[in-house]
Amino acid sequence: MNITTDRGQILGVIDGYSESRDVLFVACYGFNGERTESHRMTVKFSRLLSNSQIMTLRYDYTGLGVSEGEFHNVTLRSKYKDAEEVIEYIINKFSHIKKIVLLGFSDGARIALKAAINYKKRIDIIGIVLWSPLLIDETYAVEESKSYSNIVRVVDNKHVIHSYGLWMNIKYNNLILKKSDRMWSDLSIPILTVYGEKDNMVTASRIFHEEVISKNNNNKVVVVPEAEHTFAKRKFEDHVFEVTQKWIVERAVEYCQDK
């Protein structure tokens, strides 16, 4: 899959593609995540979904993976624009795809939530999956940025700082979710949220989730014992896969019954 944008080419792949299938799982990754994701997590999960007759779209944001662009140009807003381009492409090119489930992994949760709300009248968004959702700027990230505040460089007229081994645009976190946002009143889409019990990267985000998203009566929360932010052990990812696959299949069945 090749999508032309003013930020460069977005490259991606649809796993399990078939014109006889009408449900598509679309992954929105966090920070430096790309189509294979941490320890090939979404690759493995896409194979499980294919066994349930569900397709998976894995793509790289511009500036990441095999898509065109440079990481120092990447911000959450540029990622959201990429997600819009991808969804528009699906709507315009694949008439047999009727239902979408969006995944937001880490800060990709902000992108998935915003996209679901903005596109739910264009295509049926039957569910949102949030893995380790980083919904707001956490204290640990703010402190790390401060520690590198004396190492600011200018690359292609962009101010960047060092973060997790990368030179990050200082405007990276420019997609801000607020409790007062009107979007929450429109959030009636079923949501599955999966946290790691020992994920200390999302402490404030969990409070935000409880105060805002948990008001959605269709929200389900699962905590994986002992797991951290990326579910890096096999037993953790197996737990995530099991609950997520079951939940997505249930959403697809319920949608067909409602129709």
mmCIF file of C-alpha atoms in Angstrom:
data_model
loop_
_atom_site.group_PDB
_atom_site.id
_atom_site.type_symbol
_atom_site.label_atom_id
_atom_site.label_comp_id
_atom_site.label_asym_id
_atom_site.label_seq_id
_atom_site.Cartn_x
_atom_site.Cartn_y
_atom_site.Cartn_z
ATOM 1 C CA MET A 1 0.000 0.000 0.000
ATOM 2 C CA ASN A 2 1.429 3.353 -1.054
ATOM 3 C CA ILE A 3 -0.247 6.641 -0.139
ATOM 4 C CA THR A 4 1.038 9.976 -1.451
ATOM 5 C CA THR A 5 0.916 12.922 0.979
ATOM 6 C CA ASP A 6 2.517 16.359 1.131
ATOM 7 C CA ARG A 7 4.783 14.918 3.849
ATOM 8 C CA GLY A 8 5.995 12.029 1.678
ATOM 9 C CA GLN A 9 4.896 8.493 0.842
ATOM 10 C CA ILE A 10 3.140 6.406 3.520
ATOM 11 C CA LEU A 11 3.917 2.733 3.031
ATOM 12 C CA GLY A 12 1.973 -0.079 4.622
ATOM 13 C CA VAL A 13 0.603 -3.588 4.242
ATOM 14 C CA ILE A 14 -2.790 -5.239 4.776
ATOM 15 C CA ASP A 15 -2.344 -8.659 6.353
ATOM 16 C CA GLY A 16 -4.936 -11.320 5.597
ATOM 17 C CA TYR A 17 -6.388 -9.296 2.749
ATOM 18 C CA SER A 18 -9.466 -10.718 1.049
ATOM 19 C CA GLU A 19 -12.416 -9.095 -0.669
ATOM 20 C CA SER A 20 -14.626 -11.544 1.208
ATOM 21 C CA ARG A 21 -13.620 -9.948 4.524
ATOM 22 C CA ASP A 22 -15.121 -6.678 5.712
ATOM 23 C CA VAL A 23 -13.491 -5.981 9.115
ATOM 24 C CA LEU A 24 -10.163 -4.133 9.267
ATOM 25 C CA PHE A 25 -7.942 -3.611 12.314
ATOM 26 C CA VAL A 26 -5.850 -0.437 11.929
ATOM 27 C CA ALA A 27 -2.813 0.088 14.162
ATOM 28 C CA CYS A 28 -1.742 3.561 15.363
ATOM 29 C CA TYR A 29 1.642 3.275 17.054
ATOM 30 C CA GLY A 30 3.379 5.358 19.689
ATOM 31 C CA PHE A 31 6.524 7.552 19.637
ATOM 32 C CA ASN A 32 9.044 5.686 17.407
ATOM 33 C CA GLY A 33 6.737 2.712 16.763
ATOM 34 C CA GLU A 34 6.305 1.364 13.251
ATOM 35 C CA ARG A 35 4.524 -1.379 11.319
ATOM 36 C CA THR A 36 6.353 -4.291 13.020
ATOM 37 C CA GLU A 37 6.181 -2.650 16.467
ATOM 38 C CA SER A 38 8.010 -3.704 19.614
ATOM 39 C CA HIS A 39 9.114 -7.366 19.419
ATOM 40 C CA ARG A 40 6.944 -7.741 16.263
ATOM 41 C CA MET A 41 3.850 -7.565 18.411
ATOM 42 C CA THR A 42 1.412 -6.365 15.762
ATOM 43 C CA VAL A 43 2.827 -8.804 13.195
ATOM 44 C CA LYS A 44 2.045 -11.728 15.499
ATOM 45 C CA PHE A 45 -1.347 -10.319 16.403
ATOM 46 C CA SER A 46 -2.306 -9.787 12.760
ATOM 47 C CA ARG A 47 -1.800 -13.513 12.134
ATOM 48 C CA LEU A 48 -4.200 -14.356 14.957
ATOM 49 C CA LEU A 49 -6.786 -11.922 13.620
ATOM 50 C CA SER A 50 -6.488 -13.434 10.153
ATOM 51 C CA ASN A 51 -7.560 -16.755 11.674
ATOM 52 C CA SER A 52 -10.727 -14.928 12.745
ATOM 53 C CA GLN A 53 -11.303 -13.569 9.199
ATOM 54 C CA ILE A 54 -10.164 -10.077 10.202
ATOM 55 C CA MET A 55 -7.644 -8.050 8.196
ATOM 56 C CA THR A 56 -4.927 -5.867 9.738
ATOM 57 C CA LEU A 57 -3.476 -2.683 8.300
ATOM 58 C CA ARG A 58 0.075 -1.963 9.486
ATOM 59 C CA TYR A 59 1.702 1.205 8.182
ATOM 60 C CA ASP A 60 4.635 3.464 8.957
ATOM 61 C CA TYR A 61 4.074 7.116 9.780
ATOM 62 C CA THR A 62 5.999 9.534 7.568
ATOM 63 C CA GLY A 63 9.435 9.931 9.125
ATOM 64 C CA LEU A 64 9.430 6.373 10.481
ATOM 65 C CA GLY A 65 10.136 2.886 9.147
ATOM 66 C CA VAL A 66 10.049 2.583 5.366
ATOM 67 C CA SER A 67 7.791 5.588 4.786
ATOM 68 C CA GLU A 68 9.387 8.761 3.485
ATOM 69 C CA GLY A 69 10.509 11.609 5.712
ATOM 70 C CA GLU A 70 12.738 12.271 8.711
ATOM 71 C CA PHE A 71 11.935 11.679 12.373
ATOM 72 C CA HIS A 72 12.831 15.229 13.397
ATOM 73 C CA ASN A 73 9.764 16.383 11.439
ATOM 74 C CA VAL A 74 7.430 13.985 13.260
ATOM 75 C CA THR A 75 4.863 15.286 15.758
ATOM 76 C CA LEU A 76 1.656 13.814 17.089
ATOM 77 C CA ARG A 77 -0.266 16.111 14.759
ATOM 78 C CA SER A 78 1.713 14.907 11.735
ATOM 79 C CA LYS A 79 0.982 11.344 12.827
ATOM 80 C CA TYR A 80 -2.704 12.168 13.091
ATOM 81 C CA LYS A 81 -2.645 13.620 9.554
ATOM 82 C CA ASP A 82 -1.067 10.352 8.392
ATOM 83 C CA ALA A 83 -3.830 8.383 10.120
ATOM 84 C CA GLU A 84 -6.416 10.534 8.329
ATOM 85 C CA GLU A 85 -4.722 9.838 4.994
ATOM 86 C CA VAL A 86 -4.813 6.101 5.723
ATOM 87 C CA ILE A 87 -8.499 6.075 6.678
ATOM 88 C CA GLU A 88 -9.433 8.183 3.640
ATOM 89 C CA TYR A 89 -7.513 5.712 1.476
ATOM 90 C CA ILE A 90 -9.458 2.803 2.975
ATOM 91 C CA ILE A 91 -12.803 4.511 2.434
ATOM 92 C CA ASN A 92 -12.013 5.452 -1.169
ATOM 93 C CA LYS A 93 -10.174 2.323 -2.349
ATOM 94 C CA PHE A 94 -11.795 -0.631 -0.542
ATOM 95 C CA SER A 95 -15.573 -0.610 -0.833
ATOM 96 C CA HIS A 96 -15.835 -4.073 0.751
ATOM 97 C CA ILE A 97 -14.326 -2.861 4.040
ATOM 98 C CA LYS A 98 -17.345 -1.875 6.117
ATOM 99 C CA LYS A 99 -16.047 -1.981 9.699
ATOM 100 C CA ILE A 100 -12.891 -0.692 11.361
ATOM 101 C CA VAL A 101 -11.331 -1.309 14.764
ATOM 102 C CA LEU A 102 -8.623 1.208 15.680
ATOM 103 C CA LEU A 103 -5.639 0.353 17.873
ATOM 104 C CA GLY A 104 -3.821 3.074 19.801
ATOM 105 C CA PHE A 105 -0.556 1.832 21.330
ATOM 106 C CA SER A 106 1.114 4.156 23.878
ATOM 107 C CA ASP A 107 0.712 7.778 22.686
ATOM 108 C CA GLY A 108 -0.890 6.379 19.531
ATOM 109 C CA ALA A 109 -3.995 6.221 21.748
ATOM 110 C CA ARG A 110 -4.494 9.959 21.225
ATOM 111 C CA ILE A 111 -4.466 9.445 17.473
ATOM 112 C CA ALA A 112 -6.851 6.471 17.542
ATOM 113 C CA LEU A 113 -9.360 8.246 19.802
ATOM 114 C CA LYS A 114 -9.395 11.440 17.738
ATOM 115 C CA ALA A 115 -9.631 9.531 14.458
ATOM 116 C CA ALA A 116 -12.487 7.346 15.722
ATOM 117 C CA ILE A 117 -14.555 10.329 16.755
ATOM 118 C CA ASN A 118 -13.867 12.297 13.575
ATOM 119 C CA TYR A 119 -14.537 9.395 11.199
ATOM 120 C CA LYS A 120 -17.371 7.494 12.850
ATOM 121 C CA LYS A 121 -19.899 9.129 10.498
ATOM 122 C CA ARG A 122 -17.862 8.190 7.417
ATOM 123 C CA ILE A 123 -17.268 4.502 8.183
ATOM 124 C CA ASP A 124 -18.402 2.201 10.967
ATOM 125 C CA ILE A 125 -15.839 2.343 13.789
ATOM 126 C CA ILE A 126 -16.986 -0.676 15.782
ATOM 127 C CA GLY A 127 -14.326 -0.491 18.471
ATOM 128 C CA ILE A 128 -11.204 1.194 19.825
ATOM 129 C CA VAL A 129 -8.380 -0.813 21.402
ATOM 130 C CA LEU A 130 -5.927 1.021 23.660
ATOM 131 C CA TRP A 131 -2.720 -0.767 24.664
ATOM 132 C CA SER A 132 -0.771 1.067 27.395
ATOM 133 C CA PRO A 133 -2.456 4.365 26.451
ATOM 134 C CA LEU A 134 -0.326 7.449 27.029
ATOM 135 C CA LEU A 135 -3.110 10.021 26.954
ATOM 136 C CA ILE A 136 -1.325 13.029 28.430
ATOM 137 C CA ASP A 137 2.269 14.157 28.930
ATOM 138 C CA GLU A 138 3.602 12.165 31.858
ATOM 139 C CA THR A 139 5.937 13.551 34.522
ATOM 140 C CA TYR A 140 8.756 11.169 33.558
ATOM 141 C CA ALA A 141 8.763 12.495 29.977
ATOM 142 C CA VAL A 142 8.733 16.121 31.086
ATOM 143 C CA GLU A 143 11.647 15.529 33.434
ATOM 144 C CA GLU A 144 13.641 13.718 30.766
ATOM 145 C CA SER A 145 13.121 16.584 28.335
ATOM 146 C CA LYS A 146 14.368 19.033 30.962
ATOM 147 C CA SER A 147 17.498 16.963 31.495
ATOM 148 C CA TYR A 148 18.345 17.438 27.818
ATOM 149 C CA SER A 149 17.250 21.062 27.625
ATOM 150 C CA ASN A 150 20.860 22.173 27.206
ATOM 151 C CA ILE A 151 21.285 19.888 24.177
ATOM 152 C CA VAL A 152 19.021 21.564 21.662
ATOM 153 C CA ARG A 153 19.971 21.285 18.017
ATOM 154 C CA VAL A 154 18.536 22.724 14.840
ATOM 155 C CA VAL A 155 17.948 20.243 12.018
ATOM 156 C CA ASP A 156 16.250 21.422 8.805
ATOM 157 C CA ASN A 157 15.056 24.503 10.702
ATOM 158 C CA LYS A 158 13.465 22.292 13.373
ATOM 159 C CA HIS A 159 14.510 22.522 17.015
ATOM 160 C CA VAL A 160 15.125 19.032 18.361
ATOM 161 C CA ILE A 161 16.138 17.488 21.687
ATOM 162 C CA HIS A 162 17.522 14.074 22.539
ATOM 163 C CA SER A 163 14.891 11.586 23.723
ATOM 164 C CA TYR A 164 15.236 7.797 23.974
ATOM 165 C CA GLY A 165 18.144 7.757 21.552
ATOM 166 C CA LEU A 166 16.398 9.938 18.960
ATOM 167 C CA TRP A 167 16.424 13.618 18.072
ATOM 168 C CA MET A 168 12.812 14.557 18.757
ATOM 169 C CA ASN A 169 11.044 17.650 17.496
ATOM 170 C CA ILE A 170 10.437 19.884 20.523
ATOM 171 C CA LYS A 171 6.851 20.250 19.279
ATOM 172 C CA TYR A 172 6.315 16.473 19.183
ATOM 173 C CA ASN A 173 3.636 16.457 21.908
ATOM 174 C CA ASN A 174 1.352 18.894 20.089
ATOM 175 C CA LEU A 175 -1.816 16.800 20.148
ATOM 176 C CA ILE A 176 -3.177 17.500 23.603
ATOM 177 C CA LEU A 177 -6.248 15.845 25.093
ATOM 178 C CA LYS A 178 -8.118 17.819 27.755
ATOM 179 C CA LYS A 179 -10.843 16.738 30.127
ATOM 180 C CA SER A 180 -12.919 19.667 28.890
ATOM 181 C CA ASP A 181 -12.746 18.618 25.224
ATOM 182 C CA ARG A 182 -16.168 18.365 23.600
ATOM 183 C CA MET A 183 -15.021 15.185 21.846
ATOM 184 C CA TRP A 184 -15.650 13.109 24.977
ATOM 185 C CA SER A 185 -19.398 13.736 24.767
ATOM 186 C CA ASP A 186 -19.337 11.958 21.385
ATOM 187 C CA LEU A 187 -17.363 8.979 22.621
ATOM 188 C CA SER A 188 -19.989 6.238 22.452
ATOM 189 C CA ILE A 189 -17.774 3.719 20.641
ATOM 190 C CA PRO A 190 -16.881 0.541 22.608
ATOM 191 C CA ILE A 191 -13.344 0.713 24.026
ATOM 192 C CA LEU A 192 -10.995 -1.986 25.296
ATOM 193 C CA THR A 193 -8.083 -0.689 27.385
ATOM 194 C CA VAL A 194 -5.183 -2.959 28.329
ATOM 195 C CA TYR A 195 -2.580 -1.875 30.888
ATOM 196 C CA GLY A 196 0.503 -3.534 32.308
ATOM 197 C CA GLU A 197 0.314 -3.791 36.081
ATOM 198 C CA LYS A 198 3.854 -2.395 36.470
ATOM 199 C CA ASP A 199 3.695 0.222 33.738
ATOM 200 C CA ASN A 200 4.964 3.358 35.492
ATOM 201 C CA MET A 201 4.899 5.341 32.246
ATOM 202 C CA VAL A 202 1.136 5.923 32.300
ATOM 203 C CA THR A 203 0.414 6.876 35.912
ATOM 204 C CA ALA A 204 -1.242 10.214 35.147
ATOM 205 C CA SER A 205 -2.849 8.810 32.005
ATOM 206 C CA ARG A 206 -4.641 6.144 34.030
ATOM 207 C CA ILE A 207 -6.167 8.840 36.229
ATOM 208 C CA PHE A 208 -7.217 10.765 33.119
ATOM 209 C CA HIS A 209 -8.708 7.554 31.702
ATOM 210 C CA GLU A 210 -10.708 6.882 34.870
ATOM 211 C CA GLU A 211 -12.059 10.433 34.994
ATOM 212 C CA VAL A 212 -12.922 10.775 31.300
ATOM 213 C CA ILE A 213 -12.972 7.594 29.229
ATOM 214 C CA SER A 214 -14.315 5.251 31.901
ATOM 215 C CA LYS A 215 -17.557 7.232 31.838
ATOM 216 C CA ASN A 216 -18.217 5.457 28.554
ATOM 217 C CA ASN A 217 -20.514 2.570 29.491
ATOM 218 C CA ASN A 218 -18.950 0.452 26.740
ATOM 219 C CA ASN A 219 -15.454 0.703 28.213
ATOM 220 C CA LYS A 220 -13.628 -2.431 29.380
ATOM 221 C CA VAL A 221 -10.293 -2.343 31.251
ATOM 222 C CA VAL A 222 -7.890 -5.277 31.538
ATOM 223 C CA VAL A 223 -4.704 -5.243 33.639
ATOM 224 C CA VAL A 224 -1.963 -7.712 32.715
ATOM 225 C CA PRO A 225 -0.207 -8.898 35.922
ATOM 226 C CA GLU A 226 3.487 -7.972 36.224
ATOM 227 C CA ALA A 227 3.610 -6.464 32.715
ATOM 228 C CA GLU A 228 5.326 -3.181 31.798
ATOM 229 C CA HIS A 229 4.634 -0.652 29.041
ATOM 230 C CA THR A 230 5.453 -2.744 25.956
ATOM 231 C CA PHE A 231 4.366 -6.213 27.203
ATOM 232 C CA ALA A 232 7.873 -7.406 26.361
ATOM 233 C CA LYS A 233 7.586 -10.998 27.615
ATOM 234 C CA ARG A 234 5.811 -13.734 25.693
ATOM 235 C CA LYS A 235 3.360 -14.431 28.525
ATOM 236 C CA PHE A 236 2.396 -10.751 28.611
ATOM 237 C CA GLU A 237 1.776 -10.401 24.900
ATOM 238 C CA ASP A 238 -0.134 -13.709 24.859
ATOM 239 C CA HIS A 239 -2.444 -12.284 27.536
ATOM 240 C CA VAL A 240 -2.919 -9.083 25.518
ATOM 241 C CA PHE A 241 -3.573 -11.052 22.331
ATOM 242 C CA GLU A 242 -6.128 -13.341 23.959
ATOM 243 C CA VAL A 243 -8.289 -10.613 25.493
ATOM 244 C CA THR A 244 -7.990 -8.315 22.459
ATOM 245 C CA GLN A 245 -8.808 -10.934 19.827
ATOM 246 C CA LYS A 246 -11.829 -12.145 21.785
ATOM 247 C CA TRP A 247 -13.081 -8.601 22.296
ATOM 248 C CA ILE A 248 -12.713 -7.655 18.608
ATOM 249 C CA VAL A 249 -14.523 -10.787 17.427
ATOM 250 C CA GLU A 250 -17.344 -10.068 19.889
ATOM 251 C CA ARG A 251 -17.629 -6.498 18.559
ATOM 252 C CA ALA A 252 -17.858 -7.764 14.975
ATOM 253 C CA VAL A 253 -20.572 -10.287 15.892
ATOM 254 C CA GLU A 254 -22.577 -7.729 17.888
ATOM 255 C CA TYR A 255 -22.378 -5.275 14.992
ATOM 256 C CA CYS A 256 -23.833 -7.842 12.582
ATOM 257 C CA GLN A 257 -26.632 -8.683 15.028
ATOM 258 C CA ASP A 258 -27.506 -5.007 15.501
ATOM 259 C CA LYS A 259 -27.700 -4.539 11.737
#
